[in-house]
PDB file of C-alpha atoms and ligand atoms in Angstrom:
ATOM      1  CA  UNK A  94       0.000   0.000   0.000  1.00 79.00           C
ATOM      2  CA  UNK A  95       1.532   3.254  -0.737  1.00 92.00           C
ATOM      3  CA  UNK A  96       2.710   5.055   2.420  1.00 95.00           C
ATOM      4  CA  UNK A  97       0.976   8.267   3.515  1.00 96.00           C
ATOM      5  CA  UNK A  98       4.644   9.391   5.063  1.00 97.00           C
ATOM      6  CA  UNK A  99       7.816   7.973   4.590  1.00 97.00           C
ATOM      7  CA  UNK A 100      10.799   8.720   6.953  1.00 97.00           C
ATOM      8  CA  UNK A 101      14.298   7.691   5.487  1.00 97.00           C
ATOM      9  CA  UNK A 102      17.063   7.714   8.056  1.00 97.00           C
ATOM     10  CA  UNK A 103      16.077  11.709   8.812  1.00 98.00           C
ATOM     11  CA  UNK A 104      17.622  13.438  11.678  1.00 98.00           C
ATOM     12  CA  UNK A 105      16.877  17.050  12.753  1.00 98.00           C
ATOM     13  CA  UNK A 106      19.508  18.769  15.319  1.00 98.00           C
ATOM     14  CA  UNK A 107      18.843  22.312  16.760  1.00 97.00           C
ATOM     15  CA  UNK A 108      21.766  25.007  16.449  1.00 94.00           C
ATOM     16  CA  UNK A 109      25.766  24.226  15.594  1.00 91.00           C
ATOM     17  CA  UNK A 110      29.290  24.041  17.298  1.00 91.00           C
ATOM     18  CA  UNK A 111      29.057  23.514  20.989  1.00 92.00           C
ATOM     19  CA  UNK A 112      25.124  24.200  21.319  1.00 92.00           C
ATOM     20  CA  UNK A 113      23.865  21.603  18.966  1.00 95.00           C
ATOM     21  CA  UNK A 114      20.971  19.615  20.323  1.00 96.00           C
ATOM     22  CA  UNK A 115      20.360  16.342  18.194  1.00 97.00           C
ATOM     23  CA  UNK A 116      16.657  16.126  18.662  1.00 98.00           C
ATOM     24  CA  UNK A 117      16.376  13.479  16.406  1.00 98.00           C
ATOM     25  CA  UNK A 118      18.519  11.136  14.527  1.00 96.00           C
ATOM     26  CA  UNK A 119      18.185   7.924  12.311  1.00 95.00           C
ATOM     27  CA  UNK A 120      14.872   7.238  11.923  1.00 97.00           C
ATOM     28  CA  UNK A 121      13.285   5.227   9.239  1.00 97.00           C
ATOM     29  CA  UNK A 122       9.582   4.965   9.760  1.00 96.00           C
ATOM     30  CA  UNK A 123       6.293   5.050   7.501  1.00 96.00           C
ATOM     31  CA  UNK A 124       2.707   5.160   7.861  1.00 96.00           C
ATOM     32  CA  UNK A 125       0.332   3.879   5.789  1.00 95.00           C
ATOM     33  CA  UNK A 126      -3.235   4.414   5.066  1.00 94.00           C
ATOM     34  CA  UNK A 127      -5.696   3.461   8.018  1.00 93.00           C
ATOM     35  CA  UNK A 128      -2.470   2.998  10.394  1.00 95.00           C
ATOM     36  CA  UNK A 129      -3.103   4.282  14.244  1.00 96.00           C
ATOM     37  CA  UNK A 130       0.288   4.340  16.271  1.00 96.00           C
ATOM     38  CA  UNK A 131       0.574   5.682  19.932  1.00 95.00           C
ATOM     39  CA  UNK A 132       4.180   7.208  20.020  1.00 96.00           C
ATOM     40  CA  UNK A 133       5.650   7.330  23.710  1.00 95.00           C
ATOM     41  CA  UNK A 134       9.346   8.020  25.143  1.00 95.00           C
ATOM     42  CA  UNK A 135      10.750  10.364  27.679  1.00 95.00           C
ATOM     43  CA  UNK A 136      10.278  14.304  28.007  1.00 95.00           C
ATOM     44  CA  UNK A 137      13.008  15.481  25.219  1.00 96.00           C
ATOM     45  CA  UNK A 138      13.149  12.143  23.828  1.00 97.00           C
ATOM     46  CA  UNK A 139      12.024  14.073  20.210  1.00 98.00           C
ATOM     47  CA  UNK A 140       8.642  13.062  19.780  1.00 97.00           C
ATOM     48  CA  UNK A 141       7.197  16.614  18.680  1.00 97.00           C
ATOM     49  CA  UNK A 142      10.254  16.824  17.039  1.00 98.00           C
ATOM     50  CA  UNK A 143       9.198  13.962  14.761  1.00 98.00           C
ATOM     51  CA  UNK A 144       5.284  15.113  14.416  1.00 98.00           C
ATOM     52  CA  UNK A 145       6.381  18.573  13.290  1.00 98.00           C
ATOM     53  CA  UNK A 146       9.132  16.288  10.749  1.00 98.00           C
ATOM     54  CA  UNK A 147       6.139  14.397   9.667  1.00 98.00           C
ATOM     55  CA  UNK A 148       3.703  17.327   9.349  1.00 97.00           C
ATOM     56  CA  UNK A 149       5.983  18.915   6.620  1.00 96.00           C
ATOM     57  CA  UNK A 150       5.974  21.830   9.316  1.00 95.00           C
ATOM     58  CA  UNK A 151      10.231  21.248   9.654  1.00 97.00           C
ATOM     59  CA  UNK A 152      12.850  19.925   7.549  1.00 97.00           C
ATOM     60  CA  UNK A 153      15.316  17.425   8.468  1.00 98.00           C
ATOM     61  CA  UNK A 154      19.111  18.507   8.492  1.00 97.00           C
ATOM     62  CA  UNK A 155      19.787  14.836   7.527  1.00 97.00           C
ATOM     63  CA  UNK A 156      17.262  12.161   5.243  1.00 98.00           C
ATOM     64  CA  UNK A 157      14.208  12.619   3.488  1.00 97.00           C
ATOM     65  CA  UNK A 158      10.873  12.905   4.482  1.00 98.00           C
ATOM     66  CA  UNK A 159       8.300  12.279   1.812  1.00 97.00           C
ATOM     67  CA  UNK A 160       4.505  11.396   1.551  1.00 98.00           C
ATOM     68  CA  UNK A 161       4.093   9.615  -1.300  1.00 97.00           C
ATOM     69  CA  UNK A 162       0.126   8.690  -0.994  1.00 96.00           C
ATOM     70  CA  UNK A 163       0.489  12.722  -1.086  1.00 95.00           C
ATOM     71  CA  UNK A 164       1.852  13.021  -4.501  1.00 94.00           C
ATOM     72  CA  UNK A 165       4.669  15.109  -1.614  1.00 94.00           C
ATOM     73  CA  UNK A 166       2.262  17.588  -0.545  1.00 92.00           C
ATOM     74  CA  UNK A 167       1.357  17.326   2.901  1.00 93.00           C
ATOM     75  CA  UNK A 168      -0.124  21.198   3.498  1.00 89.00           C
ATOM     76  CA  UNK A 169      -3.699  21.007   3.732  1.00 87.00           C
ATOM     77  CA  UNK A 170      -3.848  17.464   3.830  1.00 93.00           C
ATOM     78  CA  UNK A 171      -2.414  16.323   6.904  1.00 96.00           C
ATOM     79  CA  UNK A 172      -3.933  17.675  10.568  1.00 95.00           C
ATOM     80  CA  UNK A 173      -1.583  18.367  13.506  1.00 96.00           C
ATOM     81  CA  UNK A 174      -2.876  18.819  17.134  1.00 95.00           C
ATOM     82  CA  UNK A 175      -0.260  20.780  18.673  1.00 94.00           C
ATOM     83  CA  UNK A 176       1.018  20.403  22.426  1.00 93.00           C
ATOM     84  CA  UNK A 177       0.723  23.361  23.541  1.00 88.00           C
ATOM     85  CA  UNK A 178      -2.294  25.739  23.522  1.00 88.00           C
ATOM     86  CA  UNK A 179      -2.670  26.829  19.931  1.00 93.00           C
ATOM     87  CA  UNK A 180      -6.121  29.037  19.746  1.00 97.00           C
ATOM     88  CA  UNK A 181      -5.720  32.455  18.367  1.00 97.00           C
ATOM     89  CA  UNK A 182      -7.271  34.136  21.521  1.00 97.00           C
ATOM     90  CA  UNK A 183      -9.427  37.219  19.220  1.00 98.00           C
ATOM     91  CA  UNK A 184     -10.879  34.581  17.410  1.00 98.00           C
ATOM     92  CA  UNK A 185     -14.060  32.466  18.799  1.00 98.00           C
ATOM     93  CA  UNK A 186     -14.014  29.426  18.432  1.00 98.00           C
ATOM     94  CA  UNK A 187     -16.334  28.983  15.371  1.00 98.00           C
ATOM     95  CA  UNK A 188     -13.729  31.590  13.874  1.00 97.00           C
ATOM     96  CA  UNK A 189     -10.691  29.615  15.096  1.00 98.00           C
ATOM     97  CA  UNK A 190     -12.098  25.993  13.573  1.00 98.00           C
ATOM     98  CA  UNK A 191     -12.384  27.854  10.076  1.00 97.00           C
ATOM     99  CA  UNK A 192      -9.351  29.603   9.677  1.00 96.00           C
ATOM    100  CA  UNK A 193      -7.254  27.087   7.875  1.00 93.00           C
ATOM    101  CA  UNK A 194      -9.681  26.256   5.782  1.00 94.00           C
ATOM    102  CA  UNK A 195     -10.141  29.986   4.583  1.00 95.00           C
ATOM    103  CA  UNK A 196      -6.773  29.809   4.125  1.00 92.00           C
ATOM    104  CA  UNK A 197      -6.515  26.896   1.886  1.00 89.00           C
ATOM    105  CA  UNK A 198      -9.442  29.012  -0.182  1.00 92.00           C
ATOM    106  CA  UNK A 199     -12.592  27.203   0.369  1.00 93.00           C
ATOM    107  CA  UNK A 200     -15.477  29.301   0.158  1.00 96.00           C
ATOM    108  CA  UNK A 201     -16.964  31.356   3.299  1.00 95.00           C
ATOM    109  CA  UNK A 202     -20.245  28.705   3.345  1.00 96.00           C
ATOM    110  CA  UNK A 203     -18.355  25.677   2.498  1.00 95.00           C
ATOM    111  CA  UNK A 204     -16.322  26.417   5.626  1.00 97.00           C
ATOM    112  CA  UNK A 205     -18.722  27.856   7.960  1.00 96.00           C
ATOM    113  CA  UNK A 206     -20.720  24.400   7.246  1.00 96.00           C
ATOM    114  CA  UNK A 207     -17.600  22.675   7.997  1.00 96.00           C
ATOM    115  CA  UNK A 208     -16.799  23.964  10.900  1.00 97.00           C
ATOM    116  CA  UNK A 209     -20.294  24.292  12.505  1.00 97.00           C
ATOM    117  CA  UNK A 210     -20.362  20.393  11.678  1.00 95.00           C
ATOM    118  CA  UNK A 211     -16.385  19.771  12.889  1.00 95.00           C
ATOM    119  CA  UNK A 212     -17.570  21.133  16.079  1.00 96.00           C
ATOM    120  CA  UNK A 213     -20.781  18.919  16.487  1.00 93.00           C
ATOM    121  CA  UNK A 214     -18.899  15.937  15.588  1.00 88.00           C
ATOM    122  CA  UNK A 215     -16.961  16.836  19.027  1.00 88.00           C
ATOM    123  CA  UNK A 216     -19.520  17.568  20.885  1.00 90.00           C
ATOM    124  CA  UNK A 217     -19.206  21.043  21.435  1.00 94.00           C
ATOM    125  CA  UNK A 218     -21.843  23.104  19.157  1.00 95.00           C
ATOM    126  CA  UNK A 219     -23.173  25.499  21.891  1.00 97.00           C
ATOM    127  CA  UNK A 220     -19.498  27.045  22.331  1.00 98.00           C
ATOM    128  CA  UNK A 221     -19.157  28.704  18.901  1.00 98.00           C
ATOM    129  CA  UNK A 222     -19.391  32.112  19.956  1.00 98.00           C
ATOM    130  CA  UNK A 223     -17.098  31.767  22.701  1.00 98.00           C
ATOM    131  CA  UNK A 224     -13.676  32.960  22.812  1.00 98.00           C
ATOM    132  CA  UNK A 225     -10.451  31.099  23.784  1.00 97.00           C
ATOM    133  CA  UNK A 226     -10.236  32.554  27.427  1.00 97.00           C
ATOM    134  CA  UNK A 227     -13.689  31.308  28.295  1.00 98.00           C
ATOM    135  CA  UNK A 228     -13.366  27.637  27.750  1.00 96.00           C
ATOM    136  CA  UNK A 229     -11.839  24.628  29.839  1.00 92.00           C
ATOM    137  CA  UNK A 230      -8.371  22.966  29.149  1.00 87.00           C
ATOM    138  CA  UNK A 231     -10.541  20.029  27.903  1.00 87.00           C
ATOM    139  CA  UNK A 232     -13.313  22.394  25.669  1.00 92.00           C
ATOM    140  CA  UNK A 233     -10.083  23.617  24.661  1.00 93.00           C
ATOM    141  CA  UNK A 234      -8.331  20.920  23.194  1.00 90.00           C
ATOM    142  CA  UNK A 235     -11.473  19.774  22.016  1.00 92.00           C
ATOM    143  CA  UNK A 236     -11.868  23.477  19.925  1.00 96.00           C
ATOM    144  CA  UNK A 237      -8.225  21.782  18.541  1.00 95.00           C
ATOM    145  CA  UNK A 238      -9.341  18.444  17.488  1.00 93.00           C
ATOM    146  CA  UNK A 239     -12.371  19.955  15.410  1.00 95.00           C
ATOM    147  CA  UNK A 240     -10.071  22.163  14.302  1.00 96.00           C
ATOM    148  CA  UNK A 241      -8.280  19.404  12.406  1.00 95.00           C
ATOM    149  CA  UNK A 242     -11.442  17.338  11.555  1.00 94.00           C
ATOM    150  CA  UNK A 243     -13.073  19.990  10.044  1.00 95.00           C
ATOM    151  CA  UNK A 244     -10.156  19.778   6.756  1.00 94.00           C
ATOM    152  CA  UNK A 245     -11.003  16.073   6.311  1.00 93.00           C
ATOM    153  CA  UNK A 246      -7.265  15.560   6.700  1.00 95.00           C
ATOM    154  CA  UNK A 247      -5.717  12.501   5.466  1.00 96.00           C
ATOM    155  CA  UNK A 248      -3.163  11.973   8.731  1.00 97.00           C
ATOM    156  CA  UNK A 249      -4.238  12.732  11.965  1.00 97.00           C
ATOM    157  CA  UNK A 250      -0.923  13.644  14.134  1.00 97.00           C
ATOM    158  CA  UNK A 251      -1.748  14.641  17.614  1.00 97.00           C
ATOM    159  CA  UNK A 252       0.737  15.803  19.970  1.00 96.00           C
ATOM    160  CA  UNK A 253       0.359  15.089  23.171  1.00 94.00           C
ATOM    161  CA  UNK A 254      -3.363  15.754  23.154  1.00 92.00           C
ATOM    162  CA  UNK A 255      -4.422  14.417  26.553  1.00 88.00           C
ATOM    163  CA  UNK A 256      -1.566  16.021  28.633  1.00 85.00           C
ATOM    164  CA  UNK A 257      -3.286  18.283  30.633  1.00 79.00           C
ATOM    165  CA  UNK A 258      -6.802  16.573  31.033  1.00 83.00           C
ATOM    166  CA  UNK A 259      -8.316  14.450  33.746  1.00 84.00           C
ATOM    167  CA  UNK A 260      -8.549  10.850  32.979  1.00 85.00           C
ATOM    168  CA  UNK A 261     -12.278  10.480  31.775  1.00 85.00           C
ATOM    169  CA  UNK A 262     -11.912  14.080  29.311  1.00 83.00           C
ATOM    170  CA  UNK A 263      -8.574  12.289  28.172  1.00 86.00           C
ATOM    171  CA  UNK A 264     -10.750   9.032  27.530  1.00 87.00           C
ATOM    172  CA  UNK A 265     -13.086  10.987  25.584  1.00 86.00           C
ATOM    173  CA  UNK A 266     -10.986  13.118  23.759  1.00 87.00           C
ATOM    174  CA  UNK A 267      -9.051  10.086  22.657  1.00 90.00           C
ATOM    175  CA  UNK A 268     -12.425   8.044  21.235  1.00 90.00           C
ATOM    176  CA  UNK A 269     -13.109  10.909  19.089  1.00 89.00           C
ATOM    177  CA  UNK A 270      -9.865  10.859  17.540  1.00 93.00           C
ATOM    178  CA  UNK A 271     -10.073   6.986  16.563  1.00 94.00           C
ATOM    179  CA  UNK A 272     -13.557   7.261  15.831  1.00 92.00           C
ATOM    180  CA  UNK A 273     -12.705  10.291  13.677  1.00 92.00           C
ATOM    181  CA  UNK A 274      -9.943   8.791  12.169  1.00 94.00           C
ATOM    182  CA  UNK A 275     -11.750   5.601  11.066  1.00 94.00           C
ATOM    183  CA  UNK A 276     -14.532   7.873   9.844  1.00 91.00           C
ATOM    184  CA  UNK A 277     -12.088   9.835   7.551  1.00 91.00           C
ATOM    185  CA  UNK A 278     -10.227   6.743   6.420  1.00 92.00           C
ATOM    186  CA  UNK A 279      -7.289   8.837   8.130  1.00 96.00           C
ATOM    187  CA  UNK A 280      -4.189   7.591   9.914  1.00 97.00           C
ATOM    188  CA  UNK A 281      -3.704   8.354  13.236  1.00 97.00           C
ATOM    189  CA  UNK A 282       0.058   9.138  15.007  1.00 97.00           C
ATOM    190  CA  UNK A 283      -0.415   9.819  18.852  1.00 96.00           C
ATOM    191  CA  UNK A 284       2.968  11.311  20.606  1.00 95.00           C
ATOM    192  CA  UNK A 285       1.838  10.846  24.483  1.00 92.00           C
ATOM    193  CA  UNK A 286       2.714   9.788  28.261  1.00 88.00           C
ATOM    194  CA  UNK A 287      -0.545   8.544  28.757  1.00 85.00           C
ATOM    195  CA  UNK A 288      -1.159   4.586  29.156  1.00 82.00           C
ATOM    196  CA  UNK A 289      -4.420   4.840  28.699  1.00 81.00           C
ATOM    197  CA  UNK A 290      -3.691   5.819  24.919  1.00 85.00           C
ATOM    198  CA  UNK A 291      -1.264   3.311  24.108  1.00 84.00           C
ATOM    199  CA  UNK A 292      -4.046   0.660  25.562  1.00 86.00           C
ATOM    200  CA  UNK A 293      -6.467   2.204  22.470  1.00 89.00           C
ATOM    201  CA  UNK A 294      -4.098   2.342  19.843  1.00 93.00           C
ATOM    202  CA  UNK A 295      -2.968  -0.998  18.103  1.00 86.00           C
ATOM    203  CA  UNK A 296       0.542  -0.257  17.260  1.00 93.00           C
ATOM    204  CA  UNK A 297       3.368   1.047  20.015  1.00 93.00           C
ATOM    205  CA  UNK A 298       6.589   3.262  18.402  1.00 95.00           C
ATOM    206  CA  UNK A 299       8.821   4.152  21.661  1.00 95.00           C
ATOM    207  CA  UNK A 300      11.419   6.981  21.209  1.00 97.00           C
ATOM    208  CA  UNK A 301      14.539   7.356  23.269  1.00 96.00           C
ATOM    209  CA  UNK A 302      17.014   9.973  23.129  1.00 97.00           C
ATOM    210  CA  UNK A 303      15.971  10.797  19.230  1.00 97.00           C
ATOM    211  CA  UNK A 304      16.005   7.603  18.204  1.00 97.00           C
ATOM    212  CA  UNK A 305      13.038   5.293  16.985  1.00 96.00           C
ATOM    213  CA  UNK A 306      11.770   1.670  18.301  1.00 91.00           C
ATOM    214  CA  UNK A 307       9.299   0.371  15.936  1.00 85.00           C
ATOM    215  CA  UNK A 308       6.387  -1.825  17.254  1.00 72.00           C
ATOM    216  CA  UNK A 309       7.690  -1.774  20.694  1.00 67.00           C
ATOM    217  CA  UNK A 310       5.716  -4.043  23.207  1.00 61.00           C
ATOM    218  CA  UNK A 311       2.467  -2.536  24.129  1.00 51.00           C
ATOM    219  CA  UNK A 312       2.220  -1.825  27.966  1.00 47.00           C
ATOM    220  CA  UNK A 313      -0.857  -3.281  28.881  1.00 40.00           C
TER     221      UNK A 313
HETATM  222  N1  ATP B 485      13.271  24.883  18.719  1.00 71.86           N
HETATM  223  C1  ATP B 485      14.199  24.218  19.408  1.00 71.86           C
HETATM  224  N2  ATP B 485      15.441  24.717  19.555  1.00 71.86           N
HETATM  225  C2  ATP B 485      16.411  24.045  20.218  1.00 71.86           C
HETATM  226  N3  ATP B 485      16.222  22.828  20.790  1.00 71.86           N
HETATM  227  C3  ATP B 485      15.016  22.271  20.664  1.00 71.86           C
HETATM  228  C4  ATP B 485      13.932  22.937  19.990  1.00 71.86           C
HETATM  229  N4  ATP B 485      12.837  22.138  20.043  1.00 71.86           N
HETATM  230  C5  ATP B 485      13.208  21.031  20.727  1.00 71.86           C
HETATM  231  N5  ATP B 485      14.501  21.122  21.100  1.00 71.86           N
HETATM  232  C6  ATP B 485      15.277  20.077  21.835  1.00 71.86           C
HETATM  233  O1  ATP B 485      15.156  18.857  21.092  1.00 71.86           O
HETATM  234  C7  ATP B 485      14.979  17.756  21.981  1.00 71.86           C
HETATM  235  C8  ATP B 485      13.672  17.033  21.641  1.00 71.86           C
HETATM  236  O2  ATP B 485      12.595  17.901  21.944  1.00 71.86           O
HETATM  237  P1  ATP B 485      11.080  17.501  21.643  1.00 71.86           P
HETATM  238  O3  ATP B 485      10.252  18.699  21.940  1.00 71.86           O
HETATM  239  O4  ATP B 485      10.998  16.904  20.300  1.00 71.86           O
HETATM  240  O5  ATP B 485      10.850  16.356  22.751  1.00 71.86           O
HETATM  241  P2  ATP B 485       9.489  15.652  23.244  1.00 71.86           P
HETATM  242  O6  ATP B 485       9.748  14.173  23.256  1.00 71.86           O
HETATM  243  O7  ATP B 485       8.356  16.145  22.441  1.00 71.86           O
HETATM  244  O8  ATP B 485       9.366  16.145  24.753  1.00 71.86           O
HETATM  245  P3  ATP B 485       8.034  16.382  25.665  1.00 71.86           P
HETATM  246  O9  ATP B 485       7.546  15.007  26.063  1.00 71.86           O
HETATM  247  O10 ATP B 485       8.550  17.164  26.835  1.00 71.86           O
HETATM  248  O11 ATP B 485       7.050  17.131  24.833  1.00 71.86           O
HETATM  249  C9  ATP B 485      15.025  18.325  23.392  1.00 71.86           C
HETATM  250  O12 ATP B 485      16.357  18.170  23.871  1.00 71.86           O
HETATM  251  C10 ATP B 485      14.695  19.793  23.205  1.00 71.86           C
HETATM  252  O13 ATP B 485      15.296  20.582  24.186  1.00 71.86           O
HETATM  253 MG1   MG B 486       6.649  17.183  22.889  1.00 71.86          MG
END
């Protein structure tokens, strides 16, 4: 099956001389269509580092990333949840869930339906009017996930999206991102810390100081 995302022995290090930080380094990896993949390892162990690789958001100093289901154009077509809050805090959140798509010049309807639906699909269609400041760490990163959805992408990669929610909004938060997933006939790459994810998830990656271990054991 022809890979979404294809990661040839890519590393990506931070600065030169004396302050170089090797963030990532000899990893071969791919994901093809359908694939869901919980990504764990240590704090600094580069596992943003390799979502932001993947996402065509960075380059690697060393390898080739390419995304050959993609015909090599991953903008618009691939979704990333970031880590940290990412809201645009003048925007409500109907406004926020649209933007991209406005950007990627879809009409004004064909995006307001979009996101309107995106943000059904999550469960959160009362908070449109809302702005950033008045929501909860879990509407929040819920505003996030629609925020993908609604582009129909064709790889899901969320970063750490569960980090700072209790255990039953982290349950729910990751449900709709399988369920979404297997409605869009999108992979799925989860970086987290979380167990509970890597029991949901079929396949286990493990990084450790930048490096890559494929199918690692899953810790049930
Ligand atoms: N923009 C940057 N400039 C310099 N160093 C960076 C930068 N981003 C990350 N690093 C370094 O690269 C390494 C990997 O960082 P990365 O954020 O990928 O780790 P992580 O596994 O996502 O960690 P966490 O679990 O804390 O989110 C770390 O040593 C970090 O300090
Ligand atoms: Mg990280």
């Amino acid at each position: 099956m022809t890979e979404l995302v294809r990661c040839e022995n890519v590393a990506r290090t931070y600065g030169k001389g004396v302050d170089a930080v090797v963030a990532v380094h000899g990893i071969t990896c791919s994901l093809e269509p359908g694939a869901q993949v919980a990504v764990t390892g240590p704090s600094g162990s580069g596992k943003s580092t390799l979502l932001h690789l993947l996402a065509g958001l960075d380059r690697p100093t060393a390898g080739q990333v390419s995304w050959p289901a993609l015909d090599d154009e991953p903008h618009g077509r691939i979704g990333l949840i970031f880590q940290g809050p990412s809201l645009l805090p003048p925007l409500d959140v109907l406004e926020n869930v649209a933007l991209p798509l406005l950007v990627a010049g879809r009409t004004e309807t064909d995006t307001r339906a979009a996101a309107t639906r995106a943000l059904r699909d999550v469960g959160i269609g009362s908070l449109a009017r809302k702005l950033p400041e008045e929501l909860s760490g879990g509407q929040a990163q819920r505003v996030a996930v629609a925020r993908v959805l609604a582009a129909a992408p064709r790889l899901i990669l969320a970063d750490e999206p569960t980090g700072q929610l209790d255990s039953a909004m982290a349950g729910h938060v990751i449900d709709l991102l399988v369920e979404a997933a297997v409605r869009l006939d999108a992979a799925l790459l989860v970086s987290t810390h979380d167990l509970l994810i890597t029991e949901r998830i079929s396949r286990h990656w493990e990084m450790h100081d930048g490096t890559l271990r494929k199918d690692a054991p899953c810790s049930r």
